[in-house]
Amino acid sequence: MEYKRESVLITSQVKITSDIYRISFQSVTMAQNGKPGQFVTVYCRDGSRLLPRPFGISEIDKEKNEVSFVYKVVGGGTEEFTTYRPGEFMEVMGPLGNGFSLDGKKALLVGGGTGIPILLELAKQIKQTTGREAVTVVGFRDETYLTAELSKYSRVLVATEDGSKGTKGNVLDVINQSGLEADVVYACGPHPMLRALKNHFGPLQVELQISMEEKMACGIGACLACTCKSRETDPYTKVHNKRICKEGPVFDSNEVLL
Amino acid sequence: MINTKVNIAGVELKNPVMPASGTFGSGKEFCGLIDLNRLGAVVTKGVSNIPWEGNPTPRIAETYGGMLNAIGLQNPGIDTFIERDLVFLKQFDTKIIVNVVGKSISDYIEVVERLGDEAVDLLEINISCPNVKEGGIAFGQNPASAMEITSEIKKKAKQPIIIKLSPNVTDIREMAKAAECGGADALSLINTLIGTKIDIHTGRFALANRTGGLSGPAIKPVALNMVYQTANAVKLPIIGVGGIRNAEDALEFILAGATAVEVGTSNFVNPASMEKCIEGIERFLEKKGISDINSLIGTVC
């Protein structure tokens, strides 16, 4: 079994923007086995909140056995996580899901909103393994974050809906304006963004790996809550559904219906 | 020496704790997190005659102390279940209870007959899923239909049958009596309670299905009362289910009249819930000097 549920030591908690935080913790299992695109689930201390919350891994430090994820406060569970302090423990399971496939090809990374953090570890590993910097396009509504960190490992292009930073518009506007090309595109973000990328790169025959999101319960493939529609009958489920937590969260965009 | 063995319709379980259908798949995803050999039985996710797609997403929503689900009984169908999931389960030293679903009586019977010669110990007949339009709940809210489907399945089943009852009825005892009259060997109760949740920011229902089945600690007092009522209305052994998280909860159900218990939503909260529940029951019996768990069944006063 590659995943574990553990009580992990929190090593840092940083507020990045008005409602986005980064938490880092120690776990040998998750740091040594984790891959970019995989996720962990975090269990609330408040017993009225039953279900673990899934978060994509944003960074892995194998030497320090440290794993980080970035989260946005959207409700009571994530509000609770903001009270966690370094030195405390939290309940985490992981690493879960499949993760991105890295194959050394010329890569373009595209992220929108809360889909951006998982690109950080991906950009880092692409730079480490290929020696080349990928291009990362990130889209925000207004307030930007993680762009400095992403710039350590990749060439970052920013889009904001209000035009306060970078290109006014969305990630597709940046891709079109800059004429960005790639052999493989890695993307995580809202459905409309993923759909637009599929429409753009599909006809160009460019490989597009997308990370999907859905409400989850177990996080390990048992409950069948977090499914997405697949083009073909899935070999495991035997229906046109794939489990995002198990067969995903990363899919070839041709496999799934958006 | 403490005895935790219990007997459901002639099948001896090493202890009274098992997962509730739908929260545990067929055990594969949990086998690195808990020891399946420790469980009294594994109750599988509902299996139908052909693969079922289930409902659109979102299929779940958390509520205070509970959760709503409207998975819609997605499953790979009986062929894959027998070839893959049952083969996996047979490796373990635990009893196998297959949850059976269908849209018509003949659908149920097809699955039951396919399982006739398989290494399955008990069949749990799900006539109480609130999330599919046809079948399921259609049989579970009308005593005459419940009796009919029970007797039809009983004629064909080679294993003892457990009828899983819905709480979404006026009086669950009437449904229990109907199943008993139809020839059920045991009962499990309760399935989930129908509920809903609304996202005030989008103005939409939280579930694509609009309604879902409420489970988790929030429903435990309701389930416990229904188990108590039913235990005093029928002679059949009862498997109690609804919001059980730990040994204390499990023991409450046993005192109320349940012979065994199913742990459901709690498997999501902590995959070790069932193991902890079993250990907790053993510790309780030891501490209280109770040599046989069976001496506790239905003893509440």
XYZ file of C-alpha atoms in Angstrom:
559
model
C 0.000 0.000 0.000
C 1.528 3.258 -1.124
C -0.654 5.587 0.990
C -0.948 5.998 4.729
C -3.062 7.871 7.247
C -0.752 9.547 9.726
C -0.591 12.043 12.507
C 1.930 14.482 11.036
C 3.997 17.254 12.614
C 3.228 20.684 11.213
C 6.439 22.573 10.426
C 5.024 25.818 9.094
C 1.817 27.699 8.383
C 2.044 30.827 6.248
C -0.689 33.211 5.196
C -0.002 33.966 1.526
C -2.922 36.234 0.620
C -6.045 37.473 2.381
C -7.612 34.002 2.296
C -4.924 31.604 1.027
C -2.496 29.733 3.283
C 0.368 27.283 2.915
C 0.908 24.531 5.434
C 3.983 22.281 5.569
C 4.325 19.054 7.520
C 6.665 16.108 7.994
C 5.907 12.685 6.579
C 8.431 10.148 5.324
C 5.766 8.217 3.383
C 4.300 11.247 1.673
C 7.610 12.997 0.968
C 9.376 9.904 -0.361
C 6.454 8.540 -2.406
C 4.654 11.742 -3.357
C 4.650 13.040 -6.939
C 3.535 16.328 -8.455
C -0.191 16.163 -9.177
C -0.919 13.822 -6.291
C -2.935 14.975 -3.295
C -3.360 14.472 0.426
C -6.532 14.563 2.513
C -6.688 16.378 5.840
C -9.065 15.369 8.639
C -10.728 18.043 10.786
C -10.384 18.037 14.552
C -13.965 19.229 14.919
C -15.981 16.004 15.033
C -18.992 17.616 13.349
C -16.961 17.828 10.133
C -16.656 14.254 9.075
C -14.993 14.202 5.699
C -11.310 14.690 4.962
C -10.494 17.692 2.739
C -8.387 16.986 -0.368
C -5.477 19.280 -1.340
C -2.977 18.933 -4.166
C 0.635 18.681 -3.025
C 2.367 21.989 -3.788
C 5.913 21.104 -2.770
C 7.931 18.108 -1.659
C 11.287 18.209 0.114
C 12.633 14.676 0.115
C 15.694 15.591 2.190
C 13.665 17.120 4.992
C 10.754 14.679 4.501
C 8.530 17.710 4.217
C 5.348 18.134 2.177
C 3.369 21.336 1.591
C -0.047 22.199 0.289
C -1.781 25.506 -0.322
C -5.413 26.036 0.615
C -8.041 28.704 0.340
C -10.455 29.358 3.198
C -13.852 28.404 1.817
C -15.721 27.080 4.844
C -15.549 25.788 8.389
C -13.020 23.043 7.674
C -10.438 25.259 6.005
C -11.149 27.943 8.638
C -10.161 25.369 11.261
C -6.906 24.585 9.421
C -5.833 28.240 9.697
C -5.651 27.809 13.488
C -3.056 25.011 13.224
C 0.402 26.052 14.389
C 3.921 24.657 13.812
C 4.676 22.016 16.426
C 1.102 20.721 16.416
C -0.054 17.533 14.745
C -2.755 17.005 12.166
C -4.309 13.911 10.608
C -3.369 13.453 6.964
C -3.680 10.632 4.438
C -1.563 10.388 1.337
C -0.080 10.470 -1.150
C -3.277 9.818 -3.113
C -4.175 9.699 -6.796
C -1.939 9.242 -9.820
C -0.048 12.502 -10.409
C 1.337 14.000 -13.623
C 3.464 11.967 -16.043
C 6.795 13.648 -16.657
C 8.515 12.624 -19.842
C 11.065 15.329 -20.611
C 9.121 16.901 -23.464
C 8.799 20.662 -23.963
C 6.241 21.581 -21.346
C 3.718 24.334 -20.780
C 2.108 24.630 -17.350
C -1.252 26.340 -17.004
C -3.032 27.112 -13.764
C -6.091 29.023 -12.669
C -7.128 30.094 -9.176
C -6.628 27.378 -6.576
C -5.323 25.072 -9.317
C -2.033 26.975 -9.388
C -0.147 25.607 -6.324
C 0.293 22.058 -7.629
C 2.250 23.471 -10.593
C 5.034 24.513 -8.219
C 6.401 21.026 -7.523
C 5.804 20.127 -11.151
C 7.840 23.123 -12.412
C 10.579 22.282 -9.919
C 10.826 18.650 -11.003
C 10.745 19.559 -14.698
C 13.670 21.920 -14.163
C 15.549 19.375 -12.072
C 15.073 16.476 -14.473
C 15.410 18.224 -17.838
C 17.619 21.157 -16.894
C 15.213 23.398 -18.817
C 12.681 25.874 -17.522
C 9.107 25.335 -18.605
C 6.719 28.204 -19.262
C 3.994 28.626 -16.654
C 0.851 30.620 -17.364
C -1.224 31.501 -14.339
C -4.601 33.199 -14.227
C -6.122 35.115 -11.327
C -9.242 37.173 -10.740
C -7.284 40.004 -9.069
C -4.916 39.133 -6.217
C -1.899 37.116 -7.436
C 0.119 34.595 -5.432
C 2.988 32.083 -5.753
C 4.303 33.827 -8.883
C 7.695 34.529 -7.245
C 8.042 30.876 -6.173
C 7.048 29.641 -9.638
C 9.610 32.014 -11.167
C 12.425 30.105 -9.432
C 11.730 27.111 -11.669
C 9.937 28.427 -14.735
C 9.222 31.464 -16.908
C 5.970 32.840 -15.517
C 3.307 34.717 -17.466
C 0.402 36.210 -15.558
C -3.196 36.982 -16.521
C -5.613 38.854 -14.279
C -9.277 39.377 -15.021
C -9.134 42.982 -13.779
C -5.837 43.697 -15.544
C -4.111 44.710 -12.317
C -1.122 42.493 -13.184
C 0.157 40.942 -16.415
C -2.233 40.478 -19.298
C -5.824 41.597 -18.799
C -7.923 38.523 -19.451
C -7.460 34.814 -18.941
C -4.768 32.197 -19.510
C -5.966 31.553 -23.062
C -5.444 35.231 -23.909
C -1.836 34.903 -22.731
C -1.294 31.686 -24.676
C -2.706 33.240 -27.860
C -0.938 36.581 -27.513
C 2.425 35.006 -26.772
C 1.965 32.245 -29.346
C 2.957 29.642 -26.772
C 3.708 26.183 -28.091
C 4.559 22.956 -26.315
C 4.744 19.178 -26.697
C 2.887 18.624 -23.454
C 0.566 20.893 -21.486
C -0.117 20.355 -17.786
C -3.177 22.138 -16.444
C -5.142 22.584 -13.259
C -7.986 25.017 -12.707
C -11.688 25.606 -13.160
C -13.672 23.562 -15.692
C -14.171 26.418 -18.195
C -10.384 26.892 -18.297
C -9.779 23.175 -18.845
C -12.411 23.116 -21.591
C -10.850 26.116 -23.321
C -7.416 24.481 -23.198
C -8.804 21.258 -24.638
C -10.449 23.206 -27.468
C -7.198 25.063 -28.138
C -4.645 22.245 -27.888
C -6.838 19.332 -28.998
C -6.850 20.301 -32.712
C -3.066 20.908 -32.500
C -2.572 17.286 -31.341
C -0.737 18.506 -28.255
C -0.797 16.180 -25.234
C -2.856 17.810 -22.482
C -2.759 16.446 -18.930
C -5.475 17.962 -16.759
C -5.997 17.710 -13.016
C -9.687 17.391 -12.097
C -11.590 18.247 -8.950
C -14.844 17.023 -7.394
C -16.400 16.662 -3.948
C -14.834 13.621 -2.277
C -15.681 11.442 0.687
C -13.158 8.615 1.159
C -10.373 9.901 -1.126
C -9.172 6.333 -1.842
C -11.558 5.026 -4.488
C -14.106 3.184 -2.361
C -17.139 5.463 -2.168
C -17.492 6.526 -5.828
C -18.449 10.097 -4.906
C -15.825 11.900 -7.015
C -16.377 10.505 -10.468
C -16.060 12.235 -13.821
C -17.426 11.176 -17.165
C -15.069 9.215 -19.399
C -15.192 8.825 -23.158
C -14.716 5.060 -23.073
C -15.930 2.487 -20.576
C -13.461 2.616 -17.722
C -11.680 -0.736 -17.252
C -12.126 -0.601 -13.484
C -15.605 0.844 -12.978
C -17.002 -0.847 -16.124
C -19.090 2.279 -16.810
C -18.380 5.698 -18.365
C -17.088 7.041 -15.067
C -13.578 7.416 -13.748
C -12.760 7.902 -10.091
C -11.009 11.262 -9.772
C -9.301 10.210 -6.531
C -7.992 6.936 -7.974
C -7.700 6.869 -11.785
C -7.050 10.638 -11.503
C -6.925 13.377 -10.473
C -4.725 13.769 -13.575
C -6.238 12.601 -16.844
C -5.296 12.848 -20.485
C -7.854 15.376 -21.722
C -8.947 12.879 -24.405
C -9.997 10.366 -21.768
C -12.620 12.484 -20.037
C -15.611 14.589 -20.987
C -15.436 18.187 -19.772
C -11.999 -16.134 27.656
C -14.435 -13.664 26.167
C -16.807 -14.638 23.385
C -17.458 -12.005 20.743
C -18.870 -14.455 18.200
C -22.401 -13.798 17.060
C -24.716 -15.737 14.801
C -26.754 -14.252 11.961
C -29.121 -16.750 10.352
C -26.803 -19.688 11.009
C -23.636 -17.859 9.939
C -21.125 -17.373 12.723
C -19.225 -14.065 12.705
C -16.048 -13.808 14.790
C -17.293 -10.480 16.095
C -20.328 -8.317 15.402
C -18.586 -5.526 13.444
C -18.713 -5.054 9.667
C -18.777 -2.168 7.190
C -22.053 -0.717 5.930
C -22.607 -1.257 2.232
C -21.280 1.482 -0.029
C -18.725 2.881 2.386
C -16.099 0.202 1.875
C -16.209 -0.836 -1.795
C -15.220 -4.479 -1.697
C -12.487 -3.765 0.815
C -9.573 -3.421 -1.601
C -8.969 0.288 -1.029
C -8.958 -0.185 2.748
C -6.793 -3.296 2.970
C -3.558 -1.382 3.596
C -5.236 0.808 6.206
C -6.930 -1.894 8.288
C -6.689 -5.669 8.653
C -9.712 -7.162 6.908
C -9.153 -10.397 8.822
C -10.194 -8.597 11.993
C -13.709 -7.895 10.730
C -16.754 -9.983 11.553
C -17.727 -9.696 7.901
C -17.301 -7.487 4.861
C -20.512 -6.122 3.393
C -19.892 -5.168 -0.230
C -21.139 -2.196 -2.167
C -24.464 -2.908 -3.879
C -24.175 -5.189 -6.911
C -26.647 -5.245 -9.793
C -27.099 -7.602 -12.733
C -25.447 -5.194 -15.187
C -23.062 -2.234 -14.615
C -24.804 0.893 -13.301
C -23.541 4.417 -14.077
C -24.935 6.049 -10.932
C -25.987 9.683 -10.568
C -24.396 12.918 -11.867
C -21.937 14.785 -9.617
C -21.776 16.343 -7.084
C -22.775 13.136 -5.371
C -21.976 14.068 -1.785
C -22.280 16.991 0.604
C -21.195 17.273 4.204
C -23.741 18.366 6.803
C -23.369 19.047 10.532
C -22.326 15.718 12.043
C -23.352 13.900 8.908
C -23.165 13.661 5.169
C -25.582 13.356 2.290
C -24.844 10.989 -0.544
C -26.556 10.371 -3.837
C -24.067 8.052 -5.526
C -26.921 6.227 -7.223
C -25.536 2.713 -6.738
C -22.808 2.925 -9.374
C -21.304 -0.548 -9.611
C -19.483 -2.703 -12.185
C -22.173 -5.392 -12.307
C -22.237 -9.006 -11.137
C -19.773 -10.413 -13.724
C -16.931 -8.127 -12.707
C -17.916 -8.454 -9.075
C -17.530 -12.237 -9.164
C -14.387 -12.262 -11.329
C -12.528 -9.509 -9.524
C -13.976 -8.294 -6.226
C -15.143 -11.612 -4.827
C -11.850 -13.264 -5.749
C -10.086 -10.525 -3.799
C -12.337 -10.889 -0.753
C -11.973 -14.663 -0.582
C -8.332 -14.230 0.486
C -9.396 -13.016 3.890
C -10.566 -14.814 6.988
C -13.863 -12.980 7.267
C -17.453 -13.623 6.222
C -18.669 -12.182 2.933
C -22.040 -10.457 2.726
C -23.019 -9.249 -0.739
C -25.394 -6.311 -0.971
C -27.793 -6.862 -3.877
C -29.614 -4.118 -5.804
C -31.972 -4.130 -8.758
C -34.617 -2.212 -10.648
C -37.072 -5.117 -10.787
C -37.587 -8.360 -8.885
C -36.072 -10.281 -11.793
C -32.934 -8.074 -11.635
C -32.474 -8.963 -7.975
C -33.082 -12.638 -8.666
C -30.548 -12.673 -11.486
C -27.839 -11.451 -9.078
C -28.951 -13.776 -6.290
C -28.864 -16.790 -8.636
C -25.431 -15.875 -9.985
C -24.147 -15.825 -6.401
C -25.758 -19.167 -5.543
C -22.654 -21.263 -6.093
C -20.145 -18.640 -4.990
C -18.325 -18.471 -1.665
C -20.724 -15.914 -0.251
C -22.062 -16.290 3.285
C -25.065 -13.978 3.326
C -26.995 -11.745 0.950
C -28.121 -8.299 2.018
C -31.059 -7.262 -0.132
C -31.136 -3.498 -0.545
C -34.758 -2.409 -0.878
C -34.056 0.963 0.663
C -31.696 3.091 -1.428
C -33.280 6.558 -1.583
C -31.204 7.710 -4.546
C -32.463 5.708 -7.497
C -35.856 6.234 -9.031
C -36.674 2.694 -10.041
C -36.408 -0.352 -7.819
C -34.724 -0.144 -4.454
C -36.867 2.138 -2.374
C -39.958 1.312 -4.465
C -39.929 -2.051 -2.681
C -38.975 -0.598 0.665
C -41.828 1.765 1.418
C -44.780 -0.529 0.884
C -45.274 -3.622 3.084
C -46.945 -5.661 0.344
C -44.099 -4.996 -2.122
C -41.503 -5.725 0.550
C -43.141 -9.027 1.359
C -43.424 -9.960 -2.300
C -39.801 -9.239 -3.196
C -38.587 -10.986 -0.057
C -40.537 -14.161 -0.776
C -39.554 -14.178 -4.456
C -35.864 -13.799 -3.623
C -36.090 -16.309 -0.793
C -37.351 -18.953 -3.236
C -34.188 -18.630 -5.324
C -31.502 -17.711 -2.811
C -29.027 -20.363 -1.711
C -27.663 -18.156 1.082
C -29.669 -16.684 3.958
C -31.073 -13.248 3.115
C -30.917 -10.058 5.119
C -33.453 -7.410 4.116
C -32.080 -3.874 4.500
C -34.846 -1.529 5.593
C -35.483 2.141 4.944
C -36.197 4.614 7.746
C -38.201 6.718 5.289
C -41.507 5.098 6.255
C -44.306 5.829 8.712
C -43.581 2.773 10.873
C -40.498 0.665 10.233
C -42.035 -2.191 12.236
C -44.623 -2.740 9.510
C -41.856 -3.138 6.950
C -39.923 -5.450 9.269
C -42.981 -7.651 9.788
C -43.598 -7.746 6.043
C -40.029 -8.911 5.422
C -40.385 -11.492 8.184
C -43.617 -12.782 6.645
C -41.893 -12.934 3.273
C -39.272 -15.282 4.704
C -36.339 -12.992 5.478
C -33.630 -14.604 7.596
C -32.417 -11.342 9.120
C -32.874 -7.578 8.891
C -30.438 -4.691 8.673
C -31.501 -1.186 9.555
C -31.442 1.659 8.927
C -30.512 2.789 5.439
C -30.023 6.567 5.057
C -32.614 9.238 5.805
C -33.691 11.424 2.892
C -32.383 14.974 3.175
C -31.070 17.881 1.174
C -28.670 20.825 1.326
C -28.684 24.150 -0.472
C -25.684 26.280 -1.389
C -26.824 29.820 -0.582
C -24.031 31.362 -2.690
C -25.063 29.652 -5.922
C -28.737 29.217 -5.034
C -28.462 25.586 -6.101
C -28.939 22.247 -4.411
C -25.602 20.911 -3.166
C -26.274 17.547 -4.806
C -26.958 17.070 -8.516
C -29.702 14.639 -7.455
C -31.180 17.408 -5.251
C -31.847 14.945 -2.417
C -29.534 12.414 -0.872
C -29.292 9.956 1.969
C -28.188 11.351 5.316
C -25.716 9.233 7.273
C -23.194 9.725 10.043
C -23.378 10.451 13.773
C -26.303 12.839 13.224
C -28.683 9.921 12.559
C -27.586 7.581 15.349
C -30.418 8.294 17.812
C -33.000 7.729 15.056
C -31.383 4.473 13.981
C -31.036 3.267 17.556
C -34.705 3.866 18.280
C -35.775 2.084 15.106
C -33.584 -0.904 15.966
C -35.116 -1.020 19.451
C -38.668 -0.789 18.067
C -38.012 -3.434 15.426
C -36.265 -5.823 17.806
C -39.442 -5.836 19.865
C -41.685 -6.374 16.852
C -40.031 -9.301 15.035
C -38.095 -12.443 15.957
C -35.411 -12.046 13.270
C -31.800 -11.204 14.102
C -31.055 -7.536 13.422
C -27.936 -5.835 12.158
C -27.956 -2.260 13.477
C -26.601 0.524 11.294
C -26.678 4.304 11.437
C -24.031 6.678 12.734
C -21.931 4.113 14.592
C -18.436 5.469 15.260
C -17.055 3.474 18.158
C -17.558 0.654 20.649
C -19.933 2.678 22.777
C -22.221 3.301 19.797
C -22.004 -0.368 18.744
C -22.828 -1.572 22.259
C -25.835 0.752 22.424
C -27.229 -0.941 19.308
C -26.555 -4.377 20.788
C -28.339 -3.445 24.000
C -31.211 -2.128 21.880
C -31.561 -5.548 20.260
C -29.039 -5.754 17.413
C -27.016 -8.946 17.042
C -24.383 -7.221 14.933
C -23.572 -3.735 13.659
C -22.437 -2.043 10.475
C -20.075 0.927 10.529
C -20.533 3.232 7.548
C -19.668 6.899 7.277
C -17.146 6.516 10.075
C -14.899 4.584 7.681
C -14.401 7.905 5.878
C -13.713 9.798 9.085
C -11.158 7.249 10.228
C -10.396 4.090 8.264
C -9.405 2.440 11.560
C -12.914 2.930 13.022
C -14.000 -0.691 12.751
C -10.802 -2.089 14.267
C -11.069 0.394 17.127
C -14.713 -0.558 17.561
C -13.833 -4.264 17.854
C -11.008 -3.578 20.318
C -13.296 -1.318 22.334
C -16.004 -3.972 22.559
C -13.451 -6.546 23.757
C -12.123 -4.138 26.387
C -15.631 -3.300 27.572
C -16.592 -6.959 27.986
C -13.349 -7.707 29.826
C -13.716 -4.751 32.147
C -17.340 -5.560 32.926
C -16.598 -9.268 33.358
C -19.071 -10.221 30.627
C -18.022 -13.530 29.110
C -20.364 -13.560 26.102
C -21.474 -10.609 24.006
C -24.687 -12.462 23.176
C -25.805 -12.003 26.772
C -26.091 -8.258 26.092
C -28.362 -8.398 23.051
C -31.648 -6.581 23.646
C -31.090 -6.187 27.383
C -31.849 -2.476 27.622
C -34.434 -1.687 30.271
